[in-house]
Coordinates of C-alpha atoms in Angstrom, one line a residue:
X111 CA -24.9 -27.9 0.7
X112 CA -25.3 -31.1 -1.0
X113 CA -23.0 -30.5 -3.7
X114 CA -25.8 -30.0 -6.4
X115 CA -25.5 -27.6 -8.7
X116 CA -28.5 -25.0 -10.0
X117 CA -27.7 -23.7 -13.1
X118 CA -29.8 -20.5 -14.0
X119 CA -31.3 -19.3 -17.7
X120 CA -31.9 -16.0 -17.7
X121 CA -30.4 -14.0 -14.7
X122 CA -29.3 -14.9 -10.9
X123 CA -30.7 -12.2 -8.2
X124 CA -28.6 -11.8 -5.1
X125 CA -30.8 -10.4 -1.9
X126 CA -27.5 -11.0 0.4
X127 CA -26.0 -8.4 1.6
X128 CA -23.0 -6.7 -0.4
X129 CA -20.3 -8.2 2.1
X130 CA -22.1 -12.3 1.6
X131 CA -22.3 -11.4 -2.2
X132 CA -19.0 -10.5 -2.3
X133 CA -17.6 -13.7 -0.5
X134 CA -19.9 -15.9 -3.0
X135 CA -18.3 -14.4 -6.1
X136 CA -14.4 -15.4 -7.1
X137 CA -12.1 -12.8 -8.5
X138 CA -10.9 -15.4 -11.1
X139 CA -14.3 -15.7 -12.4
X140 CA -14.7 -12.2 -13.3
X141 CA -14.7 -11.2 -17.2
X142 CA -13.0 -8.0 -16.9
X143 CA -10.8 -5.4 -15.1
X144 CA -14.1 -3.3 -13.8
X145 CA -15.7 -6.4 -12.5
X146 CA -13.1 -7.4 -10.7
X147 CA -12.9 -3.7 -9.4
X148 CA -16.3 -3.6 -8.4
X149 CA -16.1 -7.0 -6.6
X150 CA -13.3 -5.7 -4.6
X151 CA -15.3 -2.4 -3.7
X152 CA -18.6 -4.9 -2.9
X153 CA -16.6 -6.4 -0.5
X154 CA -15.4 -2.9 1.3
X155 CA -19.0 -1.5 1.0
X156 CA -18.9 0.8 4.4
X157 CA -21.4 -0.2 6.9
X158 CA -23.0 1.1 9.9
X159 CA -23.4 0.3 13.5
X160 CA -26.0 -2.2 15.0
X161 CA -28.5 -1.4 17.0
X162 CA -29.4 -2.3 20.4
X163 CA -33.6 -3.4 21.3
X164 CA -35.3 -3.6 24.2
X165 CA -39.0 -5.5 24.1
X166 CA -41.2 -4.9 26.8
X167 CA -44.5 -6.8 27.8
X168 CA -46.0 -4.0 30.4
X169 CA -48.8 -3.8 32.9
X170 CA -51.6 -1.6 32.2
X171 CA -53.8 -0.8 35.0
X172 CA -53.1 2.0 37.0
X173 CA -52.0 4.9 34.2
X174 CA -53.6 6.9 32.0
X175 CA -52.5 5.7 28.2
X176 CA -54.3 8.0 26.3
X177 CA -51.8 10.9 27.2
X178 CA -48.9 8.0 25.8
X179 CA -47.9 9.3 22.1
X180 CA -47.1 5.9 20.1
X181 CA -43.5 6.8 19.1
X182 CA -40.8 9.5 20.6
X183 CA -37.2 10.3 19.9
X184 CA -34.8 10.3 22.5
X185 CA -31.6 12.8 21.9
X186 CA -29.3 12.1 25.1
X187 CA -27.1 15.8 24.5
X188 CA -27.7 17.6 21.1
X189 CA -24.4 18.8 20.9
X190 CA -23.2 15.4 19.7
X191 CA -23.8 13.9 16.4
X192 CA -26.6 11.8 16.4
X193 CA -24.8 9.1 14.8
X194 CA -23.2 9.0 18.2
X195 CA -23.0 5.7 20.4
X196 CA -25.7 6.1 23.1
X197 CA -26.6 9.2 21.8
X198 CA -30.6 8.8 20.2
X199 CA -32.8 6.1 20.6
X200 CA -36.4 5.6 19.3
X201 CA -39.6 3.9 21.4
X202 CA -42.6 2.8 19.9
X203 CA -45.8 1.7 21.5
X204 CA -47.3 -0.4 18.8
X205 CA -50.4 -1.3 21.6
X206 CA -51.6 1.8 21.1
X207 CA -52.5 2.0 17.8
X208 CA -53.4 -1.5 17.2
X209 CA -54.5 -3.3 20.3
X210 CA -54.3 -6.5 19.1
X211 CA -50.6 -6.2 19.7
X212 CA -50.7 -7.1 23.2
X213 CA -53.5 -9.2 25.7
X214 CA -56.3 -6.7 27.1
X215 CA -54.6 -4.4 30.0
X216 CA -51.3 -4.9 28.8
X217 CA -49.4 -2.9 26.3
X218 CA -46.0 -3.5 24.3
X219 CA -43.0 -1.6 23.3
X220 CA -40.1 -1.8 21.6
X221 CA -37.2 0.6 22.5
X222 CA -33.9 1.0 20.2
X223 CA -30.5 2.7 19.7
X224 CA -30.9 3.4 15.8
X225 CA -28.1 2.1 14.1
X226 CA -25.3 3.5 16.3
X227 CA -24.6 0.6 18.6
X228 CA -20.9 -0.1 18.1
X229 CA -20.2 -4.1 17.6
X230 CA -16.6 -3.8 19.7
X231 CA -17.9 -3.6 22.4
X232 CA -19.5 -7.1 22.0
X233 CA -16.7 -9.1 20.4
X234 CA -15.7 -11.6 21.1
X235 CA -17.7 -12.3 24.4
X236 CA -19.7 -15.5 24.8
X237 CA -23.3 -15.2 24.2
X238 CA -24.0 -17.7 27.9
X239 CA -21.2 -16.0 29.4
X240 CA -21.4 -14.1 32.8
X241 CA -19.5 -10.9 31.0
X242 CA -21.9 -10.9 28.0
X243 CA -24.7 -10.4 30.5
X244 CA -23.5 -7.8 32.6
X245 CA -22.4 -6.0 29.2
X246 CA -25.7 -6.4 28.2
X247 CA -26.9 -4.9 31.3
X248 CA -24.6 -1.6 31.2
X249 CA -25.3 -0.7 27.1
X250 CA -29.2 -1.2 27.2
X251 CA -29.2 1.0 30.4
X252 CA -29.8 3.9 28.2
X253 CA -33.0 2.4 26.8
X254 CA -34.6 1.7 30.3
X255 CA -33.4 5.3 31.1
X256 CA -35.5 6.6 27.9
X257 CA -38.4 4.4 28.4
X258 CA -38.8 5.8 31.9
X259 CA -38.9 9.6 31.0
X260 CA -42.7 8.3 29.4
X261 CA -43.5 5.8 32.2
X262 CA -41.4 6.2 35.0
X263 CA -42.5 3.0 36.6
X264 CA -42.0 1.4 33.7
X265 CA -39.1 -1.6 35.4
X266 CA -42.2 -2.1 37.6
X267 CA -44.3 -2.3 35.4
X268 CA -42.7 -4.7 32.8
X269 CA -43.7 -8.1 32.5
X270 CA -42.0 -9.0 29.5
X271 CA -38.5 -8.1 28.9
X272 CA -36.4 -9.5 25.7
X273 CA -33.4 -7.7 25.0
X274 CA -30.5 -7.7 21.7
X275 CA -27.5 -6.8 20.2
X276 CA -25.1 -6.5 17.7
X277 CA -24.5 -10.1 18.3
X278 CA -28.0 -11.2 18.0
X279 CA -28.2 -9.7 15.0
X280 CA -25.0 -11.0 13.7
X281 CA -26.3 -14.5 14.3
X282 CA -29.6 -14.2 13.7
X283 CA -30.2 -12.1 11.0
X284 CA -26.6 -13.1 9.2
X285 CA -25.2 -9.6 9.4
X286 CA -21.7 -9.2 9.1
X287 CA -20.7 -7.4 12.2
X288 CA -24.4 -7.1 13.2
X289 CA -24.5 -3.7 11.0
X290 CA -27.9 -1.7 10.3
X291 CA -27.4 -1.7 6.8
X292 CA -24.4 -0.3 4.3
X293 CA -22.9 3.6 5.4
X294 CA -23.3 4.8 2.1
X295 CA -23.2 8.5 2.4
X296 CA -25.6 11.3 0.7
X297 CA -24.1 14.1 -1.1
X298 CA -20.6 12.5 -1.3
X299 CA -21.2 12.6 -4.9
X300 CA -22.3 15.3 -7.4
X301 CA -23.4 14.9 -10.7
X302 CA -25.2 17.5 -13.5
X303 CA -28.5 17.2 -14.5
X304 CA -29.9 20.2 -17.1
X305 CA -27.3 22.3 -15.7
X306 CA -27.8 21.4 -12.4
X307 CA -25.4 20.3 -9.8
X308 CA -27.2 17.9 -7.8
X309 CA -26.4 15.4 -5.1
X310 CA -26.6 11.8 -7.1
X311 CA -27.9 8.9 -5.6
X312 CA -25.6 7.5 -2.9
X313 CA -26.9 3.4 -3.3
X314 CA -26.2 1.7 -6.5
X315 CA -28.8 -0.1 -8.6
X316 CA -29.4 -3.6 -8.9
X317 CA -27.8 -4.1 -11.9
X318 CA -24.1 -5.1 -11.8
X319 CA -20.8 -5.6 -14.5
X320 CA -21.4 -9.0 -14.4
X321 CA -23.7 -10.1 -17.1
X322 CA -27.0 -12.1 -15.7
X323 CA -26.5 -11.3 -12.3
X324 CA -28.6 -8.5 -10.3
X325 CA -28.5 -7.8 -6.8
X326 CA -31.7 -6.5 -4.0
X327 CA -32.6 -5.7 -0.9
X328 CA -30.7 -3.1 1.7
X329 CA -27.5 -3.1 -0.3
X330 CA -29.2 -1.1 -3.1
X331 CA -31.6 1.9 -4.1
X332 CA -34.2 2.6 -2.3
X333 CA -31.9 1.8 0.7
X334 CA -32.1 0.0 3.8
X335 CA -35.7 -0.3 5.7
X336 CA -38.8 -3.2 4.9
X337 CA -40.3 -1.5 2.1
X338 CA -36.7 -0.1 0.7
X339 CA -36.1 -3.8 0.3
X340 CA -38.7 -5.0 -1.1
X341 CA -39.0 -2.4 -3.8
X342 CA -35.6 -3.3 -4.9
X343 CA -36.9 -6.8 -5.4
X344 CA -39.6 -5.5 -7.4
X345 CA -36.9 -3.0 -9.4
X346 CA -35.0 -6.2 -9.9
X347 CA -38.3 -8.2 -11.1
X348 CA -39.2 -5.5 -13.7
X349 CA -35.9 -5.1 -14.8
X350 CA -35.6 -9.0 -16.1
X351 CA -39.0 -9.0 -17.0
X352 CA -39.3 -7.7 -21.3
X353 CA -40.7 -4.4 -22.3
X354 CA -44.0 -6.1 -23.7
X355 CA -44.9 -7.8 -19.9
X356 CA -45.0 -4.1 -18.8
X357 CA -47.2 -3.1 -21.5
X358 CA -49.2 -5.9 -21.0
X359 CA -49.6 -5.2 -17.2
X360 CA -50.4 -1.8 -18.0
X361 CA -52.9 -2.8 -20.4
X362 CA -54.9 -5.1 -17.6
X363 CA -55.1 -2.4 -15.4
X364 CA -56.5 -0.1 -17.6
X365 CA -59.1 -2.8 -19.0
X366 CA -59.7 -3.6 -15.5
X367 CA -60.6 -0.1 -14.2
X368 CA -62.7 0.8 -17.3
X369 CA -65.1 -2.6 -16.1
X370 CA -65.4 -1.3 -12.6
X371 CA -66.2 2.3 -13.9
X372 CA -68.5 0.1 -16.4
X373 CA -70.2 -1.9 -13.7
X374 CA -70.7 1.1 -11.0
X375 CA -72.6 2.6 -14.0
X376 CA -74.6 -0.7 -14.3
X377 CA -75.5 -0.8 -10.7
X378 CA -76.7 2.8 -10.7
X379 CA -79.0 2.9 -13.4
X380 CA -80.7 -0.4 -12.0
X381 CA -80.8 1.8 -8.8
X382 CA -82.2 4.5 -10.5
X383 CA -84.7 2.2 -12.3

């Protein structure tokens, strides 16, 4: 922001997302033909909806939470897709398993269209705005109508509410379009291993055509998801790092086990003793 500029050694590792990579990179920059192909696709990567939360603070007293499972699947009609708007959404009652999640007698829950919450029918409104509220109101109606087919009380119960969308998530999480994660479709491609035709991996690695620059998180393999992400940073991590820092690793954990085997020994034969 200050105009500085960081000049790397070795490599640069881009954890943006494919669309923010894409808009950091300048087609007149790229060394080649397929780079400059590539850039162009980055910036077309397909993406998927956003999603739509509900958080709940709830009362506790008066119900029997033990007959609560800690996560269920809503499906609305099953003769839709499930990538349908409106058409699946997921609850979790973290409380449950860890009750340190929420004050003693109160549980919390978190209730979410997965990835299928369309951003058009957001844009454009005013985040303060009378309109966005009442919009708010008629798309997350669905998740109160889910919550309630566990704890039908639950509006009376609630104590705590915190809601998003595809605009929250476009402004606070830097989203483009307050998408999920990239659409990249399994099985679209085939490919032949040992004589097999088998469905090839729909996310790309982190490596790229242009030389010293790798990319992570939800944009490449493992895919979208927490731990999807951070594996790709540590893909990205070993990938930089040379052949004899792996052996080297390797080599510490082996040394490392054979002393703990070592000292169990030790400590038995002084028991035994």
């Amino acid at each position: 922001k200050n105009g500085k500029v960081v000049k790397a050694r070795k490599a640069v590792v881009s954890n943006a997302t494919a669309w923010d990579t894409a808009k950091m990179l300048h087609e007149d920059a790229m060394p080649d033909e397929d780079s400059r192909t590539w850039l162009s696709e980055l910036g077309e990567t397909p993406a998927q909806g956003s999603i739509a939360h509900l958080f709940l603070g709830l009362k506790g007293e008066g119900m029997d939470w033990s007959k609560v499972d800690p996560q269920h699947l809503i499906i609305e009609d099953w003769g839709r897709p499930l990538s349908d708007p409106q058409n699946v959404v997921t609850m979790f009652f973290p409380s449950l398993l860890d009750p340190t999640c929420a004050p003693p007698g109160k549980h919390v829950a978190h209730v979410y269209t997965a990835g299928s919450e369309p951003y058009h029918e957001y844009e454009g409104l005013d985040r303060r705005s009378e309109e966005y509220k009442q919009k708010k109101e008629e798309r997350l109606e669905i998740l109160w109508r889910s919550i309630e087919r566990v704890i039908p009380d639950v509006r009376e119960r609630a104590e705590v509410v915190s809601t998003a969308t595809p605009l929250t998530h476009e402004r606070f999480l830097r989203r483009r379009y307050g998408t999920y994660g990239p659409a990249f479709r399994a099985g679209a491609q085939r490919v032949n291993i040992a004589g097999l035709n088998v469905s090839a991996i729909p996310f790309p690695g982190v490596l790229t055509p242009v030389d010293g620059l790798l990319r992570c998180g939800d944009g490449v393999f493992p895919g979208i998801g927490v731990p999807a992400a951070a594996a790709s940073g540590v893909i990205a991590a070993n990938t930089l790092a040379p052949i004899e820092k792996h052996l080297g690793l390797l080599l510490d954990l082996q040394v490392n086990r054979w002393q703990n085997k070592q000292q169990k020994a030790d400590t038995a034969a002084v028991q035994m003793h």
